[in-house]
Amino acid sequence: MPATAIFQFDKPTNSVEALRRSISNRLVYQVGKDLHSATQRDWLFAVFHAVRDRIMDGWRESLTQAEDQDAKRVYYLSLEFLTGRALTNAMLATDIYEPVKQACALLGADFDALIDLEPDAGLGNGGLGRLAACFLDSMATLGLPGMGYGIRYEFGMFAQRIEHGQQVEEPDYWLVNGYPWEFMRPELSYTIRYGGRLVPQNGQSLWLDTEDVIATAYDSGVPGHQMRSVVTMRLWSARASGGVNLDAFNRGDYIQAVEAKNQSENVSRVLYPDDRTEHGHELRLRQEYFFVSASLQDILRRHLKNHSGFEQLADKVAIHLNDTHPALAVPELMRLLMDEHQLDWEAAWGLCTRIFSYTNHTLMEEALETWPVELLGRVLPRHMGLIFDINARFLAEVHTRFPDDHALLRRISLIEERGVRRVRMAHLSVLSSHKVNGVSALHSQLMVDTIFSDFVRMYPERFCNKTNGITPRRWLSLANPSLSTLIDSRIGPDWRQDLDQLAQLRDLADEPEFQNAFRLAKQQNKRRLTDLMARCPGVIVDPHSLFDVQVKRMHEYKRQLLNVLHVITRYHRILAQPHANWVPRTVIFAGKAASAYYMAKLVIRLINDVARVINNDPLIGSLLRVVFIPNYRVSLAEIIIPAANLSEQISTAGTEASGTGNMKFALNGALTIGTWDGANIEIAEKVGPDNIFVFGNRAEKVAELRGYGYLPRSYYEGNFDLKFAIDRLAQGGFSPEEPGRYRDVVNVLLESDYYQLLADYGDYCACQDKVDDLYRRPGAWTRSAILNVAGMGPFSSDRTIREYATDIWGVAPLR
Ligand SMILES: *Cc1c(COP(=O)(O)O)cnc(C)c1O
C-alpha cells in the first residue's frame, strides 16, 4: 500500500474566492456545464457539491474518532426520516451561508432561486419522521457516535394539490433529477431473504429456498452545529438479486426476468402515507424487515471488524426502535446470532435485552401495530418461530410470578389470540427492551397506566419519559433569520447550541425597544408568508391581521374541525355585528390527509368551502380570511411557522402523545391556544400559565365522559352558537351546490363525536375571545410572545438527546 504521504488532496477552504472556484469547478467537471449553458438546476447541483465537499473532512474525522476510541455507538432505527432540505442547513452548520451567497452573486447565479429548487427529502409522514431528523441533528451537534438507519424511498410523502377544494395526491418523485447530497455505497450490500422453508438442524434452523433482495447503502452526512461532528444517515435501497430465484421465475424469458426484478425492487419504492393507522399490507411488512435486516447485518459486520466475538456487543452497540416499525430487529438479531454465529439462546437473548430500547409514540388502538401470524409465518417463517419461542419463555416467567392470574397471560402475550391470531409488535418491543419511553410527561404516565400496565407489574424499572424536542438550528436559526438576528444582537449567537440561553430574553420582555424590534421581525415573516399565499389564486391577505395557524397532518384527533366550527361561529357573529371591535384574523390551515382517510379528506374540503364563502362575502371584508395552503412539508413549515401569531394545538386531551409543531411555534414567538395535552402541558409550565391559552376538558374528564356515556347532542342543544354553526353546515350553507355534502360530518358530530369536539367547543370559543382581547394590547401580547421564546430552552432536541444518551443508550460524546 502506498504511504499515506502519497495520498494527498486539497482540503477546501471557506473564503468567497475559494467557494467561487469550487462552484465553478463543480459546474464544469461534475455537472458538465459552463457559465453559458448552466440551468438553475445545474447551479444548484454545483453549489450542492461545493458545500458537500466542506463537510467531508469532518465526516471522515467523526468516523475515525468513533473507531479509534472504540466508542459505544447508538443506531437509531426509523422507518421515516423527514429531513426536508439539506443545503441551507449544511451552509449554516459549516458557517458558509454568506460566502456561498456572495460567490453565487459573483458568478451571476440566482442564489435564492436555486436554493428554492431543492426538493424536500420527504421520507416521512409527520411528527415521528421529523423527530428522527431533529435527533440526528442533535446527535451530530453533541458529537455522539451513532447513525440513523432507514429506507431510501424512491417516492416520498405524496405531493398534495387542491382541486375544486379537494385533495389530489401526486407521486413525489424526488430523486428524478438525482440527489447530489448522497453517496451510493455499493460495497455495502446485503442479502435480505423472504419466504422459503425451514429445516431444523441440531438446534438451529436452516432457512432455504428464500426469495432474495439486495439492500444497498446510500449515505448522507448530517452536519452538527459548527461541525462539532457529522452523523451518517444510512438509507437502504432495494435491488434485485441475480440469484437462483430470478432464474426459477423467468424460465429463460428475459422480459419476464426484468419484470420479476422490478417486483423485488418494489420494497423500497414508496413511503406508506398513512399516519397513525394500521397498514396490514404485506409490502409494508417486507419494508420493515428489509431495512432492519440490512441494518443489523451492517452493525454486526462493523462490530466484527474490530472485535473477535460478541462478548462486548452490548457494551459497544445500542439500538433504538423508533416506534414498533423496526421491532423485527429483535428476532432478526436473535436469528443472526444463533443461526449465523452459533450463539445459544440465553446468550443471544441476553444481548438483545441489553441492546434494544424502544419509544412508544401513540396509545391509540388503531395505531398499534399487529401482524397476522399467518402473514408473518409465510413471509418470515424463521422470525415467526423465534417470536413464538420468545413468547413461550416469557409466558412461563409471567406464570411463575403471577400463577393465579390467567387473564394476565392472555392480555400480556405477544400473540393476540382472539379472532385472527396476530403478533403484538408493541409487546414484543417492550419485552425486548431495557428501556421504554413515552414522549411527554402526560403520555408516559398514560402509557404505564393503560396499554403497558401489565408490563409495569413485570418490569417497572423499564419505563421512563423523554419529552420530545426540536432542533433550534433548523427551526429558529434557519427558518427565522429576522428573529435570530435580533436575538443575536442582544444575547449573542450561542443559543444555537445552548438553547437555555434564551432565558436571558426574559429581562427584555418589557423593554419597549426590544418589543418593537420583536414585532418588526414577526411582521417581516408575515410579509414573507403573505407573498407566498398570494401565489394561491384568489387569496388576498392582510399582513396586519392576526395570523391564526393550524398546520399538521389532518386527523380527527387533532380536531381541525373544531377550529372550523369556531371560524364558522366567528363568521356568523361578525355578520350579526359587523361594526363591533373585531380583531381582523387570517385563519391558516395546511396538512395532508392519508389517501384512504375519508373524514380527514372531507375536512380539507370543508375548510376550502368555508374559505370560499367567507373570503367572497363582501360584508366581511378583511375582518376574517381563511386560507388552506397546499402541500404542507418541512420547507413550507419553515415559512409558515415563523409568521404565526397564534398556534392551534387543540387535540382531544390524552391523544397527542407530545406534538413538536407546538414547540416550533412557541420558539418562533407565537402564543399557543391549546388543550391540556402532550407537551402543551410542559410548554405551559415553562412559559408560565399567563402566557398560554389553555381550554377544554383534561384527559381524566375525557376518559370519564367516554366511560359514562358521552352525549354530543346535549352540547348542541345547549349552545346557541354551536347549534347555529352545525345547522348551517347541515343545510349546505357552505356547499349550496350540494347541500348534503357535509352530512357525514354533521352525523359524526351529533351521533358519536368520539373526539369530543362539542364538549370543548364552548370553552374554545370563550378562549378565542381572550386571544382577541390580548391581541388588542400589542405591548402585552408581544411581552407574552417574548416570554414564550424565552421559555423554550428545555424543548431543544439537544436536551432530549442528552437524556437518551445518558439514561437509555449509555453513549458518550466523542473526545
Ligand atoms: C413538525 C412537523 C410535523 C409535526 O407537527 P405536529 O403539530 O406535532 O403534529 C408534521 N409535519 C411537518 C412537516 C413538520 O415539520
JSON list of C-alpha atoms and ligand atoms in Angstrom, two decimals, residues 82 120 125-128 130-131 275-276 470 475 551-553 557-558 632-638 641 648-649 656 658-665, ligand 1:
[
{"chain": "A", "resi": 82, "resn": "LEU", "atom": "CA", "xyz": [-38.47, 13.70, 7.37]},
{"chain": "A", "resi": 120, "resn": "ASP", "atom": "CA", "xyz": [-37.63, 18.20, 0.23]},
{"chain": "A", "resi": 125, "resn": "ASN", "atom": "CA", "xyz": [-45.35, 11.34, 7.29]},
{"chain": "A", "resi": 126, "resn": "GLY", "atom": "CA", "xyz": [-45.17, 13.93, 10.03]},
{"chain": "A", "resi": 127, "resn": "GLY", "atom": "CA", "xyz": [-44.06, 14.27, 13.63]},
{"chain": "A", "resi": 128, "resn": "LEU", "atom": "CA", "xyz": [-42.42, 10.85, 14.04]},
{"chain": "A", "resi": 130, "resn": "ARG", "atom": "CA", "xyz": [-39.40, 14.84, 11.73]},
{"chain": "A", "resi": 131, "resn": "LEU", "atom": "CA", "xyz": [-38.39, 13.84, 15.26]},
{"chain": "A", "resi": 275, "resn": "ASP", "atom": "CA", "xyz": [-50.01, 8.48, 9.58]},
{"chain": "A", "resi": 276, "resn": "ARG", "atom": "CA", "xyz": [-51.01, 6.60, 12.73]},
{"chain": "A", "resi": 470, "resn": "ILE", "atom": "CA", "xyz": [-36.79, 20.18, 18.11]},
{"chain": "A", "resi": 475, "resn": "TRP", "atom": "CA", "xyz": [-36.49, 25.76, 13.46]},
{"chain": "A", "resi": 551, "resn": "VAL", "atom": "CA", "xyz": [-50.62, 23.17, 10.30]},
{"chain": "A", "resi": 552, "resn": "LYS", "atom": "CA", "xyz": [-50.10, 19.43, 10.84]},
{"chain": "A", "resi": 553, "resn": "ARG", "atom": "CA", "xyz": [-51.39, 16.13, 9.46]},
{"chain": "A", "resi": 557, "resn": "TYR", "atom": "CA", "xyz": [-57.93, 13.57, 16.94]},
{"chain": "A", "resi": 558, "resn": "LYS", "atom": "CA", "xyz": [-56.10, 16.79, 16.04]},
{"chain": "A", "resi": 632, "resn": "TYR", "atom": "CA", "xyz": [-47.57, 21.02, 3.80]},
{"chain": "A", "resi": 633, "resn": "ARG", "atom": "CA", "xyz": [-43.98, 19.83, 4.22]},
{"chain": "A", "resi": 634, "resn": "VAL", "atom": "CA", "xyz": [-40.82, 20.82, 6.07]},
{"chain": "A", "resi": 635, "resn": "SER", "atom": "CA", "xyz": [-39.75, 23.59, 3.69]},
{"chain": "A", "resi": 636, "resn": "LEU", "atom": "CA", "xyz": [-43.24, 25.10, 3.86]},
{"chain": "A", "resi": 637, "resn": "ALA", "atom": "CA", "xyz": [-43.35, 24.81, 7.65]},
{"chain": "A", "resi": 638, "resn": "GLU", "atom": "CA", "xyz": [-40.15, 26.84, 7.73]},
{"chain": "A", "resi": 641, "resn": "ILE", "atom": "CA", "xyz": [-44.41, 28.85, 11.43]},
{"chain": "A", "resi": 648, "resn": "GLU", "atom": "CA", "xyz": [-53.50, 25.95, 17.33]},
{"chain": "A", "resi": 649, "resn": "GLN", "atom": "CA", "xyz": [-52.71, 22.81, 19.38]},
{"chain": "A", "resi": 656, "resn": "GLU", "atom": "CA", "xyz": [-51.48, 13.84, 21.12]},
{"chain": "A", "resi": 658, "resn": "SER", "atom": "CA", "xyz": [-46.28, 15.05, 22.52]},
{"chain": "A", "resi": 659, "resn": "GLY", "atom": "CA", "xyz": [-46.52, 17.20, 19.44]},
{"chain": "A", "resi": 660, "resn": "THR", "atom": "CA", "xyz": [-43.47, 19.01, 18.15]},
{"chain": "A", "resi": 661, "resn": "GLY", "atom": "CA", "xyz": [-45.28, 21.56, 16.00]},
{"chain": "A", "resi": 662, "resn": "ASN", "atom": "CA", "xyz": [-46.34, 23.20, 19.27]},
{"chain": "A", "resi": 663, "resn": "MET", "atom": "CA", "xyz": [-42.64, 23.68, 20.16]},
{"chain": "A", "resi": 664, "resn": "LYS", "atom": "CA", "xyz": [-41.70, 25.13, 16.77]},
{"chain": "A", "resi": 665, "resn": "PHE", "atom": "CA", "xyz": [-44.41, 27.78, 17.05]},
{"chain": "B", "resi": 1, "resn": "LIG", "atom": "C1", "xyz": [-43.14, 19.34, 12.99]},
{"chain": "B", "resi": 1, "resn": "LIG", "atom": "C2", "xyz": [-43.83, 18.78, 11.82]},
{"chain": "B", "resi": 1, "resn": "LIG", "atom": "C3", "xyz": [-44.91, 17.93, 12.00]},
{"chain": "B", "resi": 1, "resn": "LIG", "atom": "C4", "xyz": [-45.46, 17.57, 13.36]},
{"chain": "B", "resi": 1, "resn": "LIG", "atom": "O1", "xyz": [-46.40, 18.55, 13.74]},
{"chain": "B", "resi": 1, "resn": "LIG", "atom": "P1", "xyz": [-47.43, 18.29, 14.94]},
{"chain": "B", "resi": 1, "resn": "LIG", "atom": "O2", "xyz": [-48.12, 19.58, 15.07]},
{"chain": "B", "resi": 1, "resn": "LIG", "atom": "O3", "xyz": [-46.58, 17.98, 16.15]},
{"chain": "B", "resi": 1, "resn": "LIG", "atom": "O4", "xyz": [-48.31, 17.18, 14.54]},
{"chain": "B", "resi": 1, "resn": "LIG", "atom": "C5", "xyz": [-45.55, 17.43, 10.87]},
{"chain": "B", "resi": 1, "resn": "LIG", "atom": "N1", "xyz": [-45.14, 17.75, 9.63]},
{"chain": "B", "resi": 1, "resn": "LIG", "atom": "C6", "xyz": [-44.10, 18.58, 9.42]},
{"chain": "B", "resi": 1, "resn": "LIG", "atom": "C7", "xyz": [-43.71, 18.91, 8.02]},
{"chain": "B", "resi": 1, "resn": "LIG", "atom": "C8", "xyz": [-43.40, 19.11, 10.50]},
{"chain": "B", "resi": 1, "resn": "LIG", "atom": "O5", "xyz": [-42.37, 19.93, 10.28]}
]
